[in-house]
Short mmCIF file of C-alpha atoms and ligand atoms in Angstrom, two decimals:
data_model
loop_
_atom_site.label_atom_id
_atom_site.label_comp_id
_atom_site.label_asym_id
_atom_site.label_seq_id
_atom_site.Cartn_x
_atom_site.Cartn_y
_atom_site.Cartn_z
CA MET S 119 18.06 3.92 -11.47
CA SER S 120 18.01 0.19 -11.15
CA ARG S 121 14.97 -1.48 -12.66
CA SER S 122 14.10 -3.59 -9.67
CA ALA S 123 13.83 -0.45 -7.60
CA HIS S 124 11.05 1.16 -9.63
CA PRO S 125 7.65 -0.36 -8.92
CA ALA S 126 7.11 0.41 -5.26
CA GLY S 127 8.85 3.71 -5.45
CA PRO S 128 11.71 3.59 -2.99
CA ARG S 129 13.23 6.90 -1.97
CA HIS S 130 16.44 5.95 -3.67
CA ALA S 131 16.66 3.52 -6.52
CA ASP S 132 20.27 2.72 -5.76
CA VAL S 133 22.02 1.74 -2.60
CA LEU S 134 22.56 4.59 -0.20
CA PRO S 135 25.72 6.45 -1.08
CA GLU S 136 28.66 5.95 1.27
CA GLY S 137 28.45 8.41 4.11
CA HIS S 138 24.76 9.05 3.55
CA TYR S 139 24.41 9.34 7.28
CA THR S 140 26.93 12.03 7.95
CA ALA S 141 25.74 12.41 11.51
CA PRO S 142 23.81 10.12 13.83
CA PRO S 143 20.52 11.49 15.17
CA THR S 144 20.89 13.68 18.24
CA ASP S 145 18.69 11.46 20.38
CA LEU S 146 18.71 7.73 19.69
CA ASN S 147 15.78 7.22 22.08
CA GLU S 148 13.43 9.57 20.23
CA LEU S 149 10.46 8.03 18.43
CA ASP S 150 9.73 10.57 15.70
CA PRO S 151 5.93 10.99 15.44
CA ARG S 152 6.29 11.50 11.69
CA VAL S 153 7.36 7.89 11.34
CA TRP S 154 5.66 6.12 14.26
CA SER S 155 1.94 5.53 14.61
CA ARG S 156 -0.21 7.97 16.57
CA THR S 157 -0.34 6.29 19.98
CA VAL S 158 3.32 5.27 20.20
CA ALA S 159 5.18 6.78 23.18
CA ARG S 160 7.70 5.76 25.85
CA ASP S 161 6.64 4.90 29.39
CA ALA S 162 8.39 5.82 32.65
CA ASP S 163 10.63 2.73 32.36
CA GLY S 164 11.75 3.75 28.89
CA ALA S 165 9.88 1.00 27.03
CA ALA S 166 7.95 2.06 23.94
CA THR S 167 4.20 1.68 24.20
CA VAL S 168 1.42 1.48 21.64
CA GLY S 169 -2.22 1.98 22.62
CA GLY S 170 -0.87 2.28 26.17
CA ILE S 171 0.75 -1.19 26.23
CA PRO S 172 4.52 -1.57 26.60
CA VAL S 173 6.20 -3.54 23.83
CA THR S 174 7.90 -5.70 26.44
CA ARG S 175 4.48 -6.99 27.50
CA LEU S 176 3.38 -7.40 23.89
CA ALA S 177 6.49 -9.44 23.13
CA GLU S 178 5.83 -11.69 26.11
CA GLU S 179 2.23 -12.25 25.16
CA PHE S 180 2.46 -12.53 21.38
CA GLY S 181 6.11 -13.39 20.73
CA THR S 182 8.40 -11.93 18.07
CA PRO S 183 8.58 -11.18 15.26
CA ALA S 184 5.11 -9.66 15.15
CA TYR S 185 3.35 -6.73 13.56
CA PHE S 186 1.47 -4.39 15.91
CA LEU S 187 -1.22 -2.33 14.28
CA ASP S 188 -2.48 0.84 15.97
CA GLU S 189 -6.23 0.62 15.40
CA ASP S 190 -6.93 4.22 16.49
CA ASP S 191 -4.38 5.43 13.97
CA PHE S 192 -5.85 3.27 11.21
CA ARG S 193 -9.36 4.54 11.86
CA ALA S 194 -8.18 8.14 12.17
CA ARG S 195 -6.47 7.89 8.77
CA CYS S 196 -9.61 6.39 7.20
CA ARG S 197 -11.65 9.26 8.62
CA ALA S 198 -9.13 11.85 7.46
CA TRP S 199 -9.34 10.52 3.89
CA HIS S 200 -13.09 10.17 4.03
CA ASP S 201 -13.64 13.67 5.45
CA ALA S 202 -11.08 15.28 3.14
CA PHE S 203 -12.92 14.07 0.06
CA GLY S 204 -16.33 14.67 1.61
CA GLY S 205 -19.44 13.74 -0.30
CA GLU S 206 -17.89 14.67 -3.62
CA ALA S 207 -15.48 11.79 -4.05
CA ASP S 208 -15.08 8.16 -3.13
CA VAL S 209 -12.15 6.67 -1.28
CA PHE S 210 -11.25 3.09 -2.14
CA TYR S 211 -8.70 1.49 0.20
CA ALA S 212 -6.26 -0.61 -1.84
CA GLY S 213 -6.55 -3.99 -0.16
CA LYS S 214 -3.28 -5.29 -1.50
CA ALA S 215 -1.40 -3.08 1.00
CA PHE S 216 -2.81 -5.16 3.84
CA LEU S 217 -6.11 -7.00 4.06
CA SER S 218 -7.79 -8.97 6.81
CA ARG S 219 -11.38 -9.35 7.87
CA ALA S 220 -10.93 -7.00 10.85
CA VAL S 221 -9.51 -4.34 8.53
CA VAL S 222 -12.43 -4.76 6.13
CA ARG S 223 -14.86 -4.16 9.02
CA TRP S 224 -13.01 -1.00 10.08
CA LEU S 225 -13.13 0.25 6.50
CA TYR S 226 -16.83 -0.48 6.34
CA GLU S 227 -17.50 1.32 9.63
CA GLU S 228 -15.44 4.34 8.58
CA GLY S 229 -17.32 4.67 5.28
CA LEU S 230 -14.56 3.62 2.88
CA ASN S 231 -14.80 1.44 -0.20
CA LEU S 232 -12.38 -1.32 -1.11
CA ASP S 233 -10.18 -2.23 -4.07
CA VAL S 234 -9.37 -5.89 -4.54
CA CYS S 235 -7.16 -7.39 -7.22
CA SER S 236 -7.60 -11.14 -6.84
CA GLY S 237 -10.14 -13.81 -6.00
CA GLY S 238 -8.54 -14.20 -2.57
CA GLU S 239 -8.87 -10.51 -1.74
CA LEU S 240 -12.45 -10.53 -3.03
CA ALA S 241 -13.28 -13.56 -0.88
CA THR S 242 -11.82 -11.84 2.21
CA ALA S 243 -13.79 -8.65 1.54
CA LEU S 244 -17.05 -10.55 1.09
CA ALA S 245 -16.40 -12.82 4.07
CA ALA S 246 -16.05 -9.75 6.28
CA GLY S 247 -19.34 -8.37 5.05
CA MET S 248 -18.24 -5.54 2.77
CA PRO S 249 -21.24 -4.86 0.53
CA ALA S 250 -20.35 -5.87 -3.02
CA GLU S 251 -21.36 -2.51 -4.44
CA ARG S 252 -18.55 -0.90 -2.41
CA ILE S 253 -15.92 -3.20 -3.94
CA ALA S 254 -13.89 -2.57 -7.11
CA LEU S 255 -12.10 -5.41 -8.88
CA HIS S 256 -8.68 -4.70 -10.41
CA GLY S 257 -5.99 -6.79 -12.07
CA ASN S 258 -4.29 -7.10 -15.43
CA ASN S 259 -5.19 -10.76 -15.89
CA LYS S 260 -8.33 -11.58 -13.96
CA SER S 261 -9.40 -15.17 -14.40
CA GLU S 262 -12.84 -16.09 -15.68
CA ALA S 263 -13.64 -17.49 -12.23
CA GLU S 264 -12.64 -14.21 -10.56
CA ILE S 265 -14.71 -12.16 -13.00
CA GLU S 266 -17.67 -14.48 -12.67
CA ARG S 267 -17.65 -14.31 -8.87
CA ALA S 268 -17.36 -10.52 -8.98
CA VAL S 269 -20.22 -10.11 -11.47
CA ARG S 270 -22.41 -12.62 -9.66
CA GLU S 271 -21.87 -10.89 -6.31
CA GLY S 272 -22.57 -7.51 -7.90
CA VAL S 273 -19.32 -5.60 -7.33
CA GLY S 274 -19.63 -1.86 -7.85
CA ARG S 275 -17.09 -1.77 -10.62
CA ILE S 276 -14.67 -3.87 -12.56
CA VAL S 277 -11.68 -1.99 -13.90
CA LEU S 278 -11.02 -3.25 -17.42
CA ASP S 279 -7.36 -3.64 -18.23
CA SER S 280 -7.15 -4.98 -21.79
CA PHE S 281 -9.09 -5.51 -25.02
CA GLN S 282 -9.46 -9.21 -24.24
CA GLU S 283 -10.95 -8.38 -20.87
CA ILE S 284 -13.63 -6.14 -22.38
CA VAL S 285 -14.96 -9.14 -24.26
CA ARG S 286 -14.45 -11.52 -21.34
CA VAL S 287 -16.34 -9.41 -18.80
CA ALA S 288 -19.09 -8.56 -21.30
CA HIS S 289 -19.55 -12.23 -22.12
CA ILE S 290 -19.75 -13.30 -18.47
CA ALA S 291 -22.14 -10.48 -17.55
CA GLU S 292 -24.35 -11.38 -20.49
CA LYS S 293 -24.34 -15.04 -19.51
CA LEU S 294 -25.42 -14.09 -15.98
CA GLY S 295 -28.06 -11.71 -17.27
CA LYS S 296 -26.40 -8.70 -15.66
CA ARG S 297 -25.21 -5.26 -16.72
CA GLN S 298 -21.81 -4.70 -15.09
CA ARG S 299 -20.50 -1.23 -14.23
CA VAL S 300 -16.94 -0.85 -15.49
CA GLN S 301 -14.14 1.65 -15.77
CA ILE S 302 -11.37 1.48 -18.34
CA ARG S 303 -7.84 1.67 -16.95
CA VAL S 304 -5.69 3.82 -19.18
CA THR S 305 -1.98 4.44 -19.09
CA VAL S 306 -1.49 8.15 -19.44
CA GLY S 307 2.28 8.16 -19.95
CA VAL S 308 3.19 9.33 -16.46
CA GLU S 309 5.63 7.42 -14.36
CA ALA S 310 5.74 8.87 -10.88
CA HIS S 311 8.04 8.01 -8.04
CA THR S 312 8.58 10.00 -4.92
CA HIS S 313 9.82 13.47 -5.85
CA GLU S 314 9.96 12.98 -9.59
CA PHE S 315 7.72 12.05 -12.42
CA ILE S 316 8.34 11.44 -16.07
CA ALA S 317 5.75 12.38 -18.66
CA THR S 318 5.99 10.40 -21.88
CA ALA S 319 3.66 9.41 -24.67
CA HIS S 320 3.83 5.72 -23.80
CA GLU S 321 4.45 3.77 -20.67
CA ASP S 322 6.39 0.56 -20.92
CA GLN S 323 4.46 -1.55 -18.41
CA LYS S 324 1.85 -4.28 -18.24
CA PHE S 325 -1.14 -2.37 -16.84
CA GLY S 326 -3.94 -0.61 -18.65
CA ILE S 327 -4.65 0.51 -22.18
CA ALA S 328 -2.48 3.23 -23.69
CA LEU S 329 -3.96 6.65 -24.20
CA ALA S 330 -1.41 7.15 -26.95
CA ASP S 331 -2.21 6.03 -30.53
CA GLY S 332 -5.95 6.14 -29.84
CA GLN S 333 -5.91 2.77 -28.04
CA ALA S 334 -8.01 3.98 -25.11
CA ALA S 335 -10.49 5.71 -27.44
CA GLU S 336 -10.88 2.41 -29.30
CA ALA S 337 -11.48 0.58 -25.99
CA VAL S 338 -14.21 3.12 -25.17
CA ARG S 339 -15.83 2.54 -28.57
CA ARG S 340 -15.92 -1.21 -27.98
CA VAL S 341 -17.28 -0.97 -24.43
CA LEU S 342 -20.03 1.45 -25.47
CA LYS S 343 -21.25 -1.06 -28.06
CA LEU S 344 -21.75 -3.82 -25.46
CA ASP S 345 -25.13 -3.93 -23.74
CA SER S 346 -23.89 -5.96 -20.79
CA LEU S 347 -21.36 -3.27 -19.81
CA GLU S 348 -22.10 0.15 -18.35
CA LEU S 349 -19.12 2.44 -18.85
CA ALA S 350 -18.91 4.57 -15.70
CA GLY S 351 -15.54 6.19 -16.20
CA ILE S 352 -11.81 6.21 -16.80
CA HIS S 353 -9.17 5.01 -14.37
CA SER S 354 -5.51 5.97 -14.05
CA HIS S 355 -2.95 4.91 -11.45
CA ILE S 356 0.49 6.45 -11.96
CA GLY S 357 2.85 4.98 -9.37
CA SER S 358 3.66 4.58 -5.70
CA GLN S 359 5.18 6.49 -2.78
CA ILE S 360 4.55 9.78 -4.60
CA PHE S 361 5.00 13.14 -2.85
CA ASP S 362 4.78 15.47 -5.82
CA MET S 363 1.28 16.27 -7.15
CA ALA S 364 2.61 17.30 -10.57
CA GLY S 365 2.32 13.73 -11.89
CA PHE S 366 -1.39 13.69 -10.93
CA GLU S 367 -1.80 16.99 -12.71
CA VAL S 368 -0.52 15.58 -16.01
CA SER S 369 -2.52 12.40 -15.51
CA ALA S 370 -5.77 14.28 -14.78
CA ARG S 371 -5.25 16.56 -17.77
CA ARG S 372 -4.83 13.58 -20.10
CA VAL S 373 -7.80 11.68 -18.63
CA VAL S 374 -10.04 14.75 -18.90
CA GLY S 375 -8.79 15.13 -22.47
CA LEU S 376 -10.10 11.64 -23.18
CA LEU S 377 -13.46 12.48 -21.56
CA ALA S 378 -13.73 15.46 -23.91
CA GLU S 379 -12.91 13.26 -26.91
CA ILE S 380 -15.58 10.79 -25.80
CA ARG S 381 -18.15 13.58 -25.52
CA ASP S 382 -17.25 14.85 -28.99
CA GLU S 383 -17.40 11.41 -30.60
CA HIS S 384 -20.26 9.77 -28.71
CA GLY S 385 -22.21 12.70 -27.28
CA THR S 386 -21.90 11.29 -23.77
CA GLU S 387 -20.09 12.60 -20.69
CA LEU S 388 -18.78 9.80 -18.48
CA PRO S 389 -19.68 10.41 -14.83
CA GLU S 390 -16.51 9.14 -13.06
CA ILE S 391 -12.76 9.39 -13.02
CA ASP S 392 -10.46 7.46 -10.74
CA LEU S 393 -6.99 8.89 -10.16
CA GLY S 394 -5.59 5.83 -8.39
CA GLY S 395 -3.42 5.68 -5.30
CA GLY S 396 0.28 5.95 -4.70
CA LEU S 397 0.41 8.73 -2.13
CA GLY S 398 3.64 8.64 -0.16
CA ILE S 399 4.25 8.15 3.56
CA ALA S 400 7.17 8.89 5.88
CA TYR S 401 9.48 5.89 6.15
CA THR S 402 12.21 8.10 7.60
CA SER S 403 12.23 11.52 9.26
CA GLU S 404 13.35 13.04 5.95
CA ASP S 405 10.05 12.19 4.23
CA ASP S 406 7.38 14.88 4.37
CA PRO S 407 4.06 13.55 3.04
CA ARG S 408 1.02 15.75 2.44
CA GLU S 409 -2.11 15.47 4.54
CA PRO S 410 -5.26 13.99 2.95
CA HIS S 411 -7.08 17.36 2.95
CA GLU S 412 -4.21 18.96 1.00
CA ILE S 413 -4.22 16.08 -1.47
CA ALA S 414 -8.01 16.25 -1.85
CA LYS S 415 -7.95 19.98 -2.48
CA SER S 416 -5.13 19.69 -4.94
CA LEU S 417 -6.77 16.84 -6.92
CA SER S 418 -10.15 18.53 -6.92
CA ASP S 419 -8.62 21.85 -8.09
CA ILE S 420 -6.77 20.11 -10.90
CA VAL S 421 -9.83 18.21 -12.14
CA THR S 422 -12.12 21.24 -11.82
CA ARG S 423 -9.70 23.41 -13.79
CA GLU S 424 -9.15 20.83 -16.53
CA CYS S 425 -12.89 20.21 -16.88
CA ALA S 426 -13.63 23.94 -17.06
CA ALA S 427 -11.06 24.25 -19.83
CA ALA S 428 -12.66 21.35 -21.72
CA GLY S 429 -16.21 22.54 -21.08
CA LEU S 430 -17.13 19.38 -19.18
CA ALA S 431 -19.15 18.94 -16.01
CA VAL S 432 -16.86 17.83 -13.18
CA PRO S 433 -17.08 14.03 -12.88
CA ARG S 434 -17.19 12.18 -9.58
CA ILE S 435 -13.60 11.58 -8.47
CA SER S 436 -12.32 8.49 -6.72
CA VAL S 437 -8.92 7.77 -5.20
CA GLU S 438 -7.30 4.56 -4.01
CA PRO S 439 -4.84 5.05 -1.16
CA GLY S 440 -3.37 1.86 0.29
CA ARG S 441 0.01 2.64 1.79
CA ALA S 442 -1.10 6.12 2.93
CA ILE S 443 -3.74 4.59 5.16
CA VAL S 444 -2.21 1.43 6.59
CA GLY S 445 1.53 2.01 6.12
CA PRO S 446 2.18 4.28 9.10
CA THR S 447 -0.17 2.40 11.43
CA ALA S 448 2.03 -0.61 12.22
CA PHE S 449 5.53 -1.50 13.34
CA THR S 450 7.33 -4.83 13.34
CA LEU S 451 8.76 -5.96 16.65
CA TYR S 452 11.88 -8.14 16.61
CA GLU S 453 14.21 -9.60 19.20
CA VAL S 454 17.95 -9.19 18.80
CA GLY S 455 19.75 -12.53 18.49
CA THR S 456 23.34 -11.70 17.62
CA VAL S 457 25.41 -8.53 17.41
CA LYS S 458 28.46 -8.87 15.18
CA GLU S 459 30.94 -6.03 14.94
CA LEU S 460 32.95 -5.83 11.71
CA SER S 461 35.67 -3.46 12.74
CA GLY S 462 36.05 -0.40 10.58
CA LEU S 463 32.83 -1.24 8.74
CA ARG S 464 29.64 -1.55 10.73
CA THR S 465 27.83 -3.79 13.20
CA TYR S 466 25.48 -6.48 11.93
CA VAL S 467 22.49 -6.92 14.20
CA SER S 468 20.55 -10.12 13.52
CA VAL S 469 16.88 -10.25 14.42
CA ASP S 470 14.42 -13.14 14.50
CA GLY S 471 12.61 -12.23 11.24
CA GLY S 472 13.84 -10.71 8.00
CA MET S 473 13.02 -10.79 4.30
CA SER S 474 10.12 -13.19 4.95
CA ASP S 475 8.25 -10.48 6.90
CA ASN S 476 9.63 -7.44 5.05
CA ILE S 477 10.77 -8.02 1.49
CA ARG S 478 10.72 -4.35 0.54
CA THR S 479 14.31 -3.61 1.51
CA ALA S 480 15.63 -6.52 -0.57
CA LEU S 481 13.20 -5.97 -3.43
CA TYR S 482 13.21 -2.20 -3.80
CA ASP S 483 16.10 -0.95 -1.67
CA ALA S 484 13.40 0.58 0.47
CA GLU S 485 14.56 2.68 3.40
CA TYR S 486 13.38 2.08 6.95
CA THR S 487 14.40 3.26 10.37
CA VAL S 488 14.71 1.16 13.51
CA ALA S 489 14.81 1.85 17.23
CA LEU S 490 15.65 0.07 20.46
CA VAL S 491 12.24 -0.08 22.11
CA SER S 492 12.49 -2.37 25.15
CA ARG S 493 14.49 0.28 27.02
CA THR S 494 16.27 3.57 26.53
CA SER S 495 20.02 3.82 26.39
CA THR S 496 22.63 6.47 27.10
CA ALA S 497 25.29 4.68 25.01
CA GLY S 498 26.72 6.34 21.94
CA PRO S 499 25.62 5.59 18.38
CA MET S 500 26.80 2.53 16.48
CA LEU S 501 26.45 2.33 12.70
CA SER S 502 24.41 -0.82 12.20
CA ARG S 503 22.78 -2.97 9.59
CA VAL S 504 19.76 -4.87 10.81
CA VAL S 505 19.55 -8.24 9.10
CA GLY S 506 17.26 -11.23 9.31
CA LYS S 507 17.83 -14.92 9.87
CA HIS S 508 17.42 -16.15 6.29
CA CYS S 509 20.05 -17.89 4.19
CA GLU S 510 20.65 -14.91 1.91
CA SER S 511 23.12 -12.09 2.23
CA GLY S 512 20.46 -9.78 0.75
CA ASP S 513 18.28 -10.49 3.79
CA ILE S 514 18.44 -6.93 5.07
CA VAL S 515 15.71 -5.26 7.10
CA VAL S 516 17.31 -1.84 7.60
CA ARG S 517 20.40 -1.11 5.52
CA ASP S 518 21.88 1.75 7.54
CA ALA S 519 20.83 2.72 11.02
CA PHE S 520 22.35 4.09 14.17
CA LEU S 521 21.60 2.00 17.24
CA PRO S 522 22.95 2.39 20.79
CA ALA S 523 26.38 0.79 21.18
CA ASP S 524 25.29 -1.22 24.22
CA LEU S 525 22.73 -3.17 22.14
CA ALA S 526 22.62 -6.79 23.30
CA THR S 527 20.96 -10.14 22.74
CA GLY S 528 17.38 -10.07 24.00
CA ASP S 529 16.82 -6.36 23.32
CA LEU S 530 13.69 -5.55 21.32
CA LEU S 531 13.95 -3.55 18.12
CA ALA S 532 11.03 -2.09 16.23
CA VAL S 533 10.84 -1.00 12.60
CA PRO S 534 8.07 1.57 12.05
CA ALA S 535 5.88 2.14 8.97
CA THR S 536 5.56 -1.56 8.13
CA GLY S 537 1.77 -1.62 7.85
CA ALA S 538 1.74 -1.70 4.05
CA TYR S 539 3.27 -4.32 1.75
CA CYS S 540 4.98 -6.23 4.57
CA ARG S 541 2.52 -8.82 5.93
CA SER S 542 0.76 -8.78 2.56
CA MET S 543 4.02 -9.66 0.79
CA ALA S 544 5.30 -12.00 3.51
CA SER S 545 6.59 -15.40 2.47
CA ASN S 546 7.47 -18.76 3.95
CA TYR S 547 11.04 -18.61 2.71
CA ASN S 548 13.20 -21.03 4.70
CA HIS S 549 9.86 -22.30 6.02
CA ALA S 550 9.58 -19.23 8.17
CA LEU S 551 6.28 -18.96 9.99
CA ARG S 552 4.58 -15.76 8.97
CA PRO S 553 4.20 -13.42 11.98
CA PRO S 554 0.88 -12.44 13.50
CA VAL S 555 -0.80 -9.07 13.14
CA VAL S 556 -1.96 -7.78 16.50
CA ALA S 557 -4.34 -4.84 16.69
CA VAL S 558 -3.81 -2.59 19.68
CA LYS S 559 -6.35 -0.09 20.96
CA ASP S 560 -7.01 1.56 24.34
CA GLY S 561 -4.88 -0.79 26.39
CA GLU S 562 -6.14 -3.91 24.66
CA ALA S 563 -4.33 -6.09 22.17
CA ARG S 564 -6.00 -8.66 19.98
CA VAL S 565 -4.68 -10.93 17.26
CA ILE S 566 -6.37 -10.19 13.93
CA MET S 567 -4.17 -12.57 11.97
CA ARG S 568 -2.50 -15.32 13.94
CA ARG S 569 1.06 -16.55 13.67
CA GLU S 570 1.54 -19.47 11.29
CA THR S 571 2.44 -22.77 12.87
CA GLU S 572 4.48 -25.72 11.71
CA GLU S 573 1.15 -27.49 11.40
CA ASP S 574 0.02 -24.86 8.89
CA LEU S 575 3.18 -25.53 6.86
CA LEU S 576 2.77 -29.29 6.96
CA ARG S 577 -0.91 -29.10 6.08
CA LEU S 578 0.03 -27.89 2.58
CA ASP S 579 2.72 -30.52 2.22
CA VAL S 580 0.70 -33.57 1.29
CA GLY S 581 3.69 -35.91 1.56
C1 PLP I 658 -1.35 -0.57 -5.72
C2 PLP I 658 -2.48 0.21 -6.21
C3 PLP I 658 -3.01 1.21 -5.41
C4 PLP I 658 -2.49 1.58 -4.07
O1 PLP I 658 -1.18 2.05 -4.09
P1 PLP I 658 -0.57 2.69 -2.77
O2 PLP I 658 0.82 3.05 -3.16
O3 PLP I 658 -0.61 1.64 -1.72
O4 PLP I 658 -1.42 3.85 -2.41
C5 PLP I 658 -4.12 1.89 -5.89
N1 PLP I 658 -4.67 1.60 -7.11
C6 PLP I 658 -4.16 0.63 -7.89
C7 PLP I 658 -4.80 0.35 -9.19
C8 PLP I 658 -3.05 -0.09 -7.48
O5 PLP I 658 -2.55 -1.04 -8.27
#
């Protein structure tokens, strides 16, 4: 596996093997509901619609490239997570997947909490009116200013990531005359990606405090000695785009093991454990993610069993899905500029965006699908690579896809499942203007994050 492919958990760490697509899909016009958001369909003219609006109209009104976010789908996913975990657990949406003030309000209305991992994300959450006690602050190197703002505002928890940070947060809380609720992030020695996980003693990564060698137990000792910190629980986040629950099982067992050690040494049972996020979504029709209620049952069974074995009361569980909530809710709409056939190889289809609006393909070899959405076609399949307009040969949006052979300039293509880690990781490379995010619901479309302008670019350039 290539190193660069690890962190966001692509389906395949390496490039797709030659001939991966042995056969094109039977129907190039089909929009597989496993991959597209809930309200996506085709109308009588063959154009794809979302929230009842044809993409042709959306392109006219909002331009391309643009992200279209299905608000009903987003809210339905929030509710599914919230209801699945019921009153017994807390769901924290991981804001880094995609955050805007509108999204924060939806989360608030649907009863979810919010994870932030920077001052900017915290500012957005607060600006949209998320109550501070429903916010958790993460990060492996939070600045003093970030910590101070969080403590001052009264965030529900700060997740401590290092020995230095224990002292730093304690000091700031003391200075402000506050007692801050905290969790300690531990690394449990589980690296989980997609269908596999690796259980080791140590994890070679920058986050958290190792459970191995008694490091985490030492962190607990130090936190318990500090009056300005209230230790609420232990936190573990094992990876991304995970389908297999076995990694969570090992993680929960090790975290519960630590809770038992803490009880034995300090005579106190910590009330919370957080098992992190990382639940996978369908980027292609081959992916088969679990539903929130299955995940909730599975996590709750694991924790209940491990606690029974250790003779502990079951702590309050929290989870932090980001991708699993917002990922499937949006697609990116592009216009085809050029179609270049390399005979005997494939056809390169250039669209009006690229690695500036979706870096995941270049960064992680992530797999996406793509469809012609401005019309249907009866033409045969053409093996294609959808590329952007940036000055980089690695500027690939979809590495291998079958598109109709009559594809032409001006056609609209859409890439589904781009709600997570696309706009939030978007860049201005080549001075690209970052695309807008348009929320669509019940026949109405509204910009929740506008397109950047050349003025925006020049405003930062002080000359
Ligand atoms: C990134 C992250 C998440 C969310 O991951 P997803 O794959 O989007 O579910 C949750 N918790 C922590 C601590 C993270 O860093």
